[in-house]
Coordinates of N, CA, C and O in Angstrom, one line a residue:
M26 N 193.1 168.3 29.7 CA 194.1 167.7 28.8 C 194.1 166.2 28.9 O 194.0 165.6 30.0
S27 N 194.3 165.6 27.8 CA 194.4 164.1 27.8 C 195.5 163.6 27.0 O 196.0 164.3 26.1
S28 N 196.0 162.4 27.3 CA 197.1 161.9 26.6 C 196.7 161.5 25.1 O 195.5 161.2 24.9
V29 N 197.6 161.7 24.2 CA 197.3 161.4 22.8 C 197.7 160.0 22.5 O 198.7 159.5 22.9
L30 N 196.8 159.2 21.8 CA 197.2 157.9 21.4 C 198.2 157.9 20.4 O 198.3 158.8 19.5
A31 N 199.1 156.9 20.4 CA 200.2 156.8 19.4 C 199.7 156.1 18.1 O 200.2 155.1 17.7
A32 N 198.8 156.8 17.4 CA 198.3 156.3 16.1 C 198.1 157.6 15.3 O 198.0 158.7 15.8
P33 N 198.2 157.5 14.0 CA 198.0 158.7 13.2 C 196.8 159.4 13.5 O 195.7 158.8 13.7
A34 N 196.9 160.7 13.7 CA 195.8 161.5 14.1 C 195.5 162.6 13.1 O 196.5 163.3 12.7
K35 N 194.3 162.8 12.7 CA 193.9 163.9 11.9 C 193.5 165.0 12.9 O 192.9 164.8 13.9
L36 N 194.0 166.2 12.6 CA 193.8 167.4 13.5 C 192.7 168.3 13.0 O 192.9 169.2 12.2
G37 N 191.5 168.0 13.4 CA 190.3 168.8 13.1 C 190.2 169.0 11.6 O 190.2 168.0 10.8
N38 N 190.1 170.3 11.2 CA 189.9 170.6 9.7 C 191.3 170.7 9.0 O 191.3 171.1 7.9
L39 N 192.4 170.6 9.7 CA 193.7 170.7 9.1 C 193.9 169.6 8.1 O 193.6 168.5 8.3
P40 N 194.5 170.0 7.0 CA 194.8 169.0 5.9 C 196.1 168.2 6.1 O 196.9 168.1 5.2
L41 N 196.3 167.7 7.3 CA 197.5 166.9 7.6 C 197.1 165.9 8.7 O 196.2 166.0 9.4
T42 N 198.1 165.0 8.8 CA 198.0 163.9 9.8 C 199.3 163.9 10.5 O 200.4 164.1 9.9
V43 N 199.3 163.6 11.8 CA 200.6 163.4 12.5 C 200.5 162.1 13.3 O 199.4 161.6 13.5
E44 N 201.6 161.7 13.8 CA 201.7 160.5 14.7 C 202.2 160.9 16.0 O 203.3 161.0 16.3
P45 N 201.2 161.3 16.9 CA 201.6 161.7 18.2 C 202.0 160.5 19.1 O 201.9 159.4 18.6
N46 N 202.6 160.8 20.2 CA 203.1 159.7 21.1 C 202.6 160.0 22.5 O 202.2 161.1 22.8
A47 N 202.8 159.0 23.4 CA 202.4 159.1 24.8 C 203.1 160.2 25.6 O 202.7 160.5 26.7
Q48 N 204.2 160.7 25.0 CA 205.0 161.8 25.7 C 204.4 163.2 25.4 O 205.0 164.2 25.8
L49 N 203.3 163.2 24.7 CA 202.7 164.5 24.4 C 201.3 164.5 24.8 O 200.6 163.5 24.8
L50 N 200.8 165.7 25.1 CA 199.4 166.0 25.5 C 198.8 166.8 24.3 O 199.5 167.5 23.6
V51 N 197.5 166.8 24.2 CA 196.8 167.6 23.3 C 195.8 168.5 24.0 O 195.2 168.1 25.0
L52 N 195.8 169.8 23.6 CA 194.9 170.7 24.2 C 193.5 170.6 23.5 O 193.5 170.6 22.3
N53 N 192.5 170.6 24.3 CA 191.1 170.7 23.7 C 190.8 172.2 23.4 O 191.7 173.1 23.7
E54 N 189.7 172.5 22.9 CA 189.3 173.9 22.5 C 189.4 174.8 23.7 O 189.9 175.9 23.6
A55 N 188.9 174.4 24.8 CA 189.0 175.2 26.0 C 190.4 175.5 26.4 O 190.8 176.6 26.8
G56 N 191.3 174.5 26.3 CA 192.7 174.7 26.6 C 193.4 175.6 25.7 O 194.2 176.4 26.1
I57 N 193.0 175.5 24.4 CA 193.6 176.5 23.4 C 193.1 177.9 23.7 O 193.9 178.8 23.7
Q58 N 191.9 178.1 24.1 CA 191.4 179.4 24.4 C 192.1 180.0 25.6 O 192.4 181.2 25.7
K59 N 192.3 179.1 26.6 CA 193.0 179.6 27.8 C 194.5 179.9 27.5 O 195.0 180.9 28.0
A60 N 195.2 179.1 26.7 CA 196.6 179.3 26.4 C 196.8 180.5 25.4 O 197.8 181.1 25.5
F61 N 195.8 180.8 24.6 CA 195.9 181.9 23.6 C 194.6 182.7 23.8 O 193.7 182.7 23.0
P62 N 194.6 183.6 24.9 CA 193.4 184.3 25.3 C 192.9 185.4 24.3 O 191.8 185.7 24.3
S63 N 193.9 185.9 23.6 CA 193.4 187.0 22.7 C 194.1 186.8 21.3 O 195.1 186.1 21.2
G64 N 193.5 187.5 20.3 CA 194.1 187.4 19.0 C 193.8 186.1 18.3 O 192.9 185.3 18.6
H65 N 194.7 185.8 17.3 CA 194.5 184.6 16.5 C 194.9 183.3 17.3 O 196.0 183.3 18.0
R66 N 194.1 182.3 17.3 CA 194.3 181.1 18.0 C 194.7 180.0 17.0 O 194.2 179.9 15.9
P67 N 195.7 179.1 17.4 CA 196.0 178.0 16.5 C 194.8 177.0 16.4 O 193.9 177.0 17.2
D68 N 194.9 176.2 15.3 CA 193.8 175.2 15.1 C 194.0 174.0 16.0 O 193.0 173.3 16.3
A69 N 195.2 173.7 16.3 CA 195.5 172.5 17.2 C 196.8 172.8 17.9 O 197.7 173.5 17.4
V70 N 196.9 172.2 19.2 CA 198.2 172.4 20.0 C 198.5 171.2 20.7 O 197.6 170.6 21.4
F71 N 199.8 170.8 20.6 CA 200.3 169.7 21.4 C 201.2 170.3 22.5 O 201.8 171.3 22.2
L72 N 201.3 169.6 23.6 CA 202.3 170.0 24.7 C 203.1 168.9 25.1 O 202.7 167.7 25.1
S73 N 204.4 169.2 25.5 CA 205.2 168.2 26.1 C 204.5 167.8 27.5 O 203.8 168.6 28.0
N74 N 204.8 166.6 28.0 CA 204.2 166.1 29.2 C 204.5 167.1 30.4 O 203.6 167.3 31.3
D75 N 205.6 167.8 30.4 CA 205.9 168.7 31.5 C 205.3 170.1 31.2 O 205.5 171.1 31.9
R76 N 204.6 170.2 30.1 CA 203.9 171.4 29.6 C 204.8 172.6 29.4 O 204.4 173.8 29.5
K77 N 206.0 172.3 29.0 CA 207.0 173.4 28.8 C 207.3 173.7 27.3 O 207.8 174.7 27.0
V78 N 206.9 172.8 26.4 CA 207.1 173.0 25.0 C 205.7 172.8 24.3 O 205.0 171.9 24.5
S79 N 205.3 173.8 23.5 CA 204.1 173.7 22.7 C 204.4 173.6 21.3 O 205.4 174.1 20.8
V80 N 203.5 172.9 20.6 CA 203.6 172.7 19.1 C 202.2 173.2 18.6 O 201.2 172.5 18.8
A81 N 202.2 174.3 18.0 CA 200.9 174.9 17.5 C 200.8 174.8 16.0 O 201.7 174.9 15.3
F82 N 199.6 174.4 15.5 CA 199.3 174.2 14.1 C 198.3 175.3 13.7 O 197.2 175.4 14.3
E83 N 198.6 176.0 12.6 CA 197.8 177.0 12.0 C 197.7 176.8 10.5 O 198.7 176.8 9.8
W84 N 196.5 176.7 10.0 CA 196.2 176.7 8.6 C 195.7 178.1 8.2 O 194.5 178.4 8.5
R85 N 196.5 178.9 7.7 CA 196.2 180.3 7.5 C 195.5 180.5 6.2 O 195.7 179.7 5.2
D86 N 194.8 181.7 6.0 CA 194.2 182.0 4.8 C 195.2 182.5 3.7 O 194.9 182.7 2.6
T87 N 196.4 182.8 4.2 CA 197.4 183.4 3.3 C 197.7 182.4 2.2 O 198.0 181.2 2.4
P88 N 197.6 182.9 0.9 CA 197.9 182.0 -0.2 C 199.4 181.6 -0.2 O 200.3 182.4 0.1
L89 N 199.7 180.3 -0.5 CA 201.0 179.8 -0.7 C 201.0 178.6 -1.6 O 200.3 177.6 -1.2
S90 N 201.6 178.7 -2.7 CA 201.6 177.6 -3.6 C 202.8 176.7 -3.3 O 203.8 177.1 -2.7
P91 N 202.8 175.4 -3.7 CA 203.9 174.5 -3.4 C 205.2 175.1 -3.9 O 206.3 175.0 -3.3
G92 N 205.2 175.8 -5.0 CA 206.4 176.4 -5.6 C 207.0 177.6 -4.8 O 208.1 178.0 -5.0
D93 N 206.2 178.1 -3.9 CA 206.6 179.3 -3.1 C 207.3 178.9 -1.8 O 207.8 179.7 -1.1
V94 N 207.3 177.6 -1.5 CA 207.9 177.1 -0.2 C 209.4 177.3 -0.2 O 210.0 177.9 0.7
Q95 N 210.1 176.9 -1.2 CA 211.6 177.0 -1.3 C 212.0 178.5 -1.2 O 212.9 178.8 -0.4
P96 N 211.4 179.4 -2.0 CA 211.8 180.8 -1.9 C 211.7 181.4 -0.5 O 212.4 182.4 -0.1
L97 N 210.7 180.9 0.3 CA 210.5 181.4 1.7 C 211.8 181.2 2.5 O 212.1 182.1 3.4
V98 N 212.6 180.2 2.2 CA 213.8 179.9 3.0 C 214.7 181.1 3.0 O 215.4 181.5 4.0
T99 N 214.8 181.8 1.8 CA 215.7 183.0 1.7 C 214.9 184.3 2.0 O 215.5 185.3 2.5
Q100 N 213.6 184.3 1.8 CA 212.9 185.6 2.0 C 212.4 185.8 3.4 O 212.4 187.0 3.9
F101 N 212.0 184.8 4.1 CA 211.3 185.0 5.4 C 212.2 185.4 6.6 O 211.8 186.0 7.5
P102 N 213.5 185.1 6.5 CA 214.4 185.5 7.7 C 214.3 187.0 7.9 O 214.4 187.5 9.1
A103 N 214.2 187.8 6.9 CA 214.2 189.3 7.0 C 212.9 189.6 7.8 O 212.9 190.6 8.6
V104 N 211.8 188.9 7.6 CA 210.5 189.2 8.3 C 210.7 188.9 9.8 O 210.3 189.6 10.7
I105 N 211.3 187.7 10.0 CA 211.5 187.3 11.4 C 212.4 188.3 12.1 O 212.1 188.7 13.2
R106 N 213.5 188.7 11.5 CA 214.4 189.7 12.2 C 213.7 191.0 12.4 O 214.0 191.7 13.4
A107 N 212.8 191.4 11.5 CA 212.1 192.7 11.7 C 211.0 192.6 12.8 O 210.7 193.5 13.5
Q108 N 210.5 191.4 13.0 CA 209.4 191.2 14.0 C 209.8 190.7 15.4 O 209.1 190.9 16.4
V109 N 211.0 190.1 15.5 CA 211.4 189.6 16.8 C 212.7 190.3 17.2 O 213.7 190.2 16.7
P110 N 212.5 191.1 18.3 CA 213.7 191.8 18.8 C 214.7 190.9 19.5 O 214.3 189.9 20.1
G111 N 215.9 191.3 19.5 CA 216.9 190.6 20.3 C 217.2 189.1 19.8 O 217.6 188.3 20.6
I112 N 217.2 188.9 18.5 CA 217.5 187.5 18.0 C 219.0 187.3 18.2 O 219.8 188.1 17.8
K113 N 219.3 186.2 18.8 CA 220.7 185.8 19.0 C 221.2 184.9 17.8 O 222.4 184.9 17.5
S114 N 220.3 184.1 17.3 CA 220.6 183.2 16.2 C 219.4 182.9 15.4 O 218.3 182.9 15.9
L115 N 219.6 182.6 14.1 CA 218.5 182.2 13.2 C 219.1 181.3 12.2 O 220.1 181.6 11.5
K116 N 218.5 180.1 12.0 CA 218.9 179.1 11.1 C 217.7 178.8 10.2 O 216.6 178.6 10.7
E117 N 217.9 178.7 8.9 CA 216.8 178.4 8.0 C 217.3 177.3 7.0 O 218.5 177.2 6.7
Q118 N 216.3 176.5 6.6 CA 216.6 175.4 5.7 C 215.4 174.9 5.1 O 214.3 175.1 5.6
L119 N 215.5 174.1 4.0 CA 214.4 173.4 3.4 C 214.4 172.0 3.8 O 215.5 171.3 3.7
L120 N 213.3 171.5 4.3 CA 213.2 170.1 4.8 C 212.2 169.3 3.9 O 211.3 170.0 3.4
T121 N 212.3 168.0 3.9 CA 211.2 167.2 3.3 C 210.7 166.3 4.3 O 211.5 165.5 4.9
Y122 N 209.4 166.3 4.6 CA 208.7 165.4 5.5 C 207.7 164.6 4.7 O 206.7 165.3 4.1
N123 N 207.8 163.3 4.6 CA 206.8 162.5 3.9 C 206.5 163.0 2.5 O 205.4 163.1 2.1
G124 N 207.6 163.5 1.8 CA 207.4 163.9 0.4 C 207.0 165.3 0.2 O 206.9 165.8 -1.0
N125 N 206.8 166.1 1.2 CA 206.4 167.5 1.1 C 207.5 168.4 1.6 O 208.2 168.2 2.6
S126 N 207.8 169.5 0.9 CA 208.8 170.5 1.2 C 208.2 171.4 2.3 O 207.1 171.9 2.3
W127 N 209.1 171.7 3.3 CA 208.8 172.6 4.4 C 209.9 173.5 4.6 O 211.1 173.1 4.6
A128 N 209.6 174.8 4.7 CA 210.7 175.8 5.1 C 210.7 175.8 6.6 O 209.7 175.9 7.3
Q129 N 212.0 175.6 7.1 CA 212.2 175.6 8.5 C 213.0 176.8 9.0 O 214.0 177.1 8.4
F130 N 212.5 177.4 10.1 CA 213.2 178.6 10.7 C 213.3 178.3 12.1 O 212.3 178.1 12.8
V131 N 214.6 178.3 12.7 CA 214.8 178.1 14.1 C 215.5 179.3 14.6 O 216.6 179.6 14.1
F132 N 214.9 180.0 15.6 CA 215.6 181.2 16.1 C 215.6 181.2 17.6 O 214.7 180.6 18.2
V133 N 216.6 181.9 18.2 CA 216.7 182.0 19.6 C 216.8 183.5 19.9 O 217.5 184.2 19.2
A134 N 216.0 183.9 20.9 CA 216.0 185.3 21.4 C 216.1 185.3 22.9 O 215.7 184.3 23.6
S135 N 216.4 186.5 23.4 CA 216.4 186.6 24.9 C 215.0 186.6 25.4 O 214.1 187.2 24.8
G136 N 214.8 185.9 26.6 CA 213.5 185.9 27.2 C 213.6 186.2 28.7 O 214.8 186.3 29.2
K137 N 212.5 186.4 29.4 CA 212.5 186.7 30.8 C 213.1 185.6 31.6 O 213.8 185.8 32.7
N138 N 212.9 184.3 31.2 CA 213.3 183.1 32.0 C 214.4 182.3 31.2 O 214.3 181.1 31.2
G139 N 215.3 183.0 30.5 CA 216.3 182.3 29.8 C 216.0 182.5 28.3 O 215.0 183.1 27.9
D140 N 216.9 182.0 27.5 CA 216.7 182.1 26.0 C 215.5 181.4 25.5 O 215.3 180.2 26.0
V141 N 214.7 182.0 24.6 CA 213.6 181.4 24.1 C 213.9 180.9 22.7 O 214.5 181.5 21.9
R142 N 213.4 179.6 22.4 CA 213.6 179.0 21.1 C 212.3 178.9 20.4 O 211.3 178.5 21.0
R143 N 212.3 179.3 19.1 CA 211.1 179.2 18.3 C 211.5 178.5 17.0 O 212.5 178.8 16.5
E144 N 210.7 177.5 16.6 CA 210.9 176.8 15.4 C 209.6 177.0 14.6 O 208.5 176.7 15.1
M145 N 209.7 177.4 13.4 CA 208.6 177.5 12.5 C 208.8 176.6 11.3 O 209.8 176.7 10.7
L146 N 207.8 175.8 11.0 CA 207.8 175.0 9.8 C 206.6 175.4 8.9 O 205.5 175.5 9.4
I147 N 206.9 175.8 7.7 CA 205.9 176.3 6.8 C 205.8 175.6 5.5 O 206.9 175.3 4.9
T148 N 204.6 175.2 5.1 CA 204.4 174.5 3.8 C 203.2 175.0 3.2 O 202.4 175.8 3.7
S149 N 202.9 174.5 2.0 CA 201.7 174.8 1.2 C 200.8 173.6 1.4 O 201.1 172.5 1.1
A150 N 199.5 173.9 1.8 CA 198.5 172.9 1.9 C 197.3 173.4 1.3 O 196.7 174.4 1.7
Q151 N 196.9 172.8 0.1 CA 195.8 173.3 -0.7 C 195.9 174.7 -1.0 O 195.0 175.5 -1.0
N152 N 197.1 175.1 -1.4 CA 197.5 176.4 -1.8 C 197.3 177.5 -0.7 O 197.1 178.7 -1.0
R153 N 197.3 177.1 0.5 CA 197.3 178.0 1.7 C 198.5 177.7 2.6 O 199.0 176.6 2.6
M154 N 198.9 178.7 3.4 CA 200.0 178.5 4.3 C 199.6 177.7 5.5 O 198.7 178.0 6.2
L155 N 200.4 176.6 5.7 CA 200.3 175.8 6.9 C 201.5 176.0 7.8 O 202.6 175.8 7.3
V156 N 201.3 176.5 9.0 CA 202.5 176.8 9.9 C 202.4 176.0 11.1 O 201.4 175.9 11.8
V157 N 203.5 175.3 11.5 CA 203.7 174.6 12.7 C 204.7 175.4 13.5 O 205.8 175.6 13.0
T158 N 204.4 175.8 14.7 CA 205.3 176.6 15.6 C 205.6 175.8 16.8 O 204.7 175.5 17.6
V159 N 206.9 175.6 17.1 CA 207.4 174.9 18.3 C 208.0 176.0 19.2 O 208.9 176.7 18.8
S160 N 207.4 176.2 20.4 CA 207.9 177.2 21.3 C 208.3 176.7 22.7 O 207.5 175.9 23.3
S161 N 209.4 177.2 23.2 CA 209.8 176.9 24.5 C 211.1 177.7 24.8 O 211.6 178.4 24.0
T162 N 211.6 177.4 26.0 CA 213.0 177.9 26.3 C 214.0 176.9 25.7 O 213.6 175.8 25.3
V163 N 215.2 177.3 25.5 CA 216.2 176.4 24.9 C 216.3 175.2 25.8 O 216.4 174.1 25.3
A164 N 216.4 175.4 27.1 CA 216.6 174.3 28.1 C 215.4 173.3 28.0 O 215.6 172.1 28.0
D165 N 214.2 173.8 28.0 CA 213.1 172.9 27.9 C 212.9 172.2 26.6 O 212.5 171.0 26.6
Y166 N 213.3 172.8 25.5 CA 213.3 172.1 24.2 C 214.3 171.0 24.3 O 214.0 169.9 23.9
T167 N 215.5 171.2 24.8 CA 216.5 170.2 24.9 C 216.0 169.0 25.6 O 216.2 167.8 25.2
K168 N 215.3 169.2 26.7 CA 214.7 168.1 27.5 C 213.7 167.3 26.8 O 213.4 166.1 27.1
N169 N 213.0 167.9 25.9 CA 211.8 167.3 25.2 C 212.0 167.1 23.7 O 211.1 166.8 23.0
A170 N 213.2 167.2 23.2 CA 213.5 167.2 21.8 C 213.0 165.9 21.1 O 212.5 165.9 20.0
T171 N 213.2 164.8 21.8 CA 212.9 163.5 21.1 C 211.4 163.4 20.7 O 211.1 163.1 19.6
P172 N 210.5 163.5 21.7 CA 209.1 163.4 21.2 C 208.6 164.6 20.3 O 207.8 164.3 19.4
I173 N 209.2 165.7 20.5 CA 208.8 166.9 19.6 C 209.3 166.6 18.2 O 208.6 166.8 17.2
N174 N 210.5 166.1 18.0 CA 211.1 165.9 16.7 C 210.4 164.7 16.1 O 210.2 164.7 14.8
A175 N 209.9 163.7 16.9 CA 209.2 162.6 16.3 C 207.8 163.1 15.8 O 207.4 162.7 14.7
L176 N 207.2 164.0 16.5 CA 205.9 164.6 16.0 C 206.1 165.4 14.7 O 205.4 165.1 13.7
T177 N 207.1 166.3 14.7 CA 207.3 167.1 13.5 C 207.8 166.2 12.3 O 207.4 166.5 11.2
G178 N 208.5 165.2 12.6 CA 209.0 164.3 11.5 C 207.9 163.5 11.0 O 208.0 162.9 9.9
S179 N 206.7 163.4 11.6 CA 205.6 162.6 11.2 C 204.6 163.4 10.3 O 203.6 162.8 9.9
L180 N 204.8 164.7 10.2 CA 203.9 165.5 9.5 C 203.6 165.0 8.0 O 204.5 164.7 7.3
R181 N 202.3 164.7 7.8 CA 202.0 164.2 6.5 C 200.7 164.9 6.0 O 199.7 164.9 6.6
L182 N 200.9 165.6 4.8 CA 199.7 166.3 4.2 C 198.8 165.3 3.7 O 199.1 164.3 3.1
N183 N 197.5 165.6 3.8 CA 196.4 164.7 3.3 C 196.1 165.1 1.9 O 196.2 166.2 1.5

């Protein structure tokens, strides 16, 4: 793992740019394989310096047009509730980052080491679904919220 420079960064083949900061680390391909040993792997992953919060980027083959992002805000919570047992809270809203609409879902569920917090940001990129997932415990997210929110707030589609 290496520190990420605080300059706009293109993430591999992903159609977006972010502005990482010195409080975040980036996983290389070997690190992604180790962190996600089976199944579908994200295209890029950032970690908080304490390695307690991950931000995973996935550009899925799932079709999604720009006009379909807003309806996700009301449609997707049912999918989350069906797939994630023990949800304690779920908040959904439509956000705009650098002129693009993103559906945001933040949910908390019981975990082995305290409550787990997941945040999903979903938008349309070249008519495909682009998903950013922030994962941690509630306590670890609280400690790392500033650099994580700066990263997600810098999301810019190319």
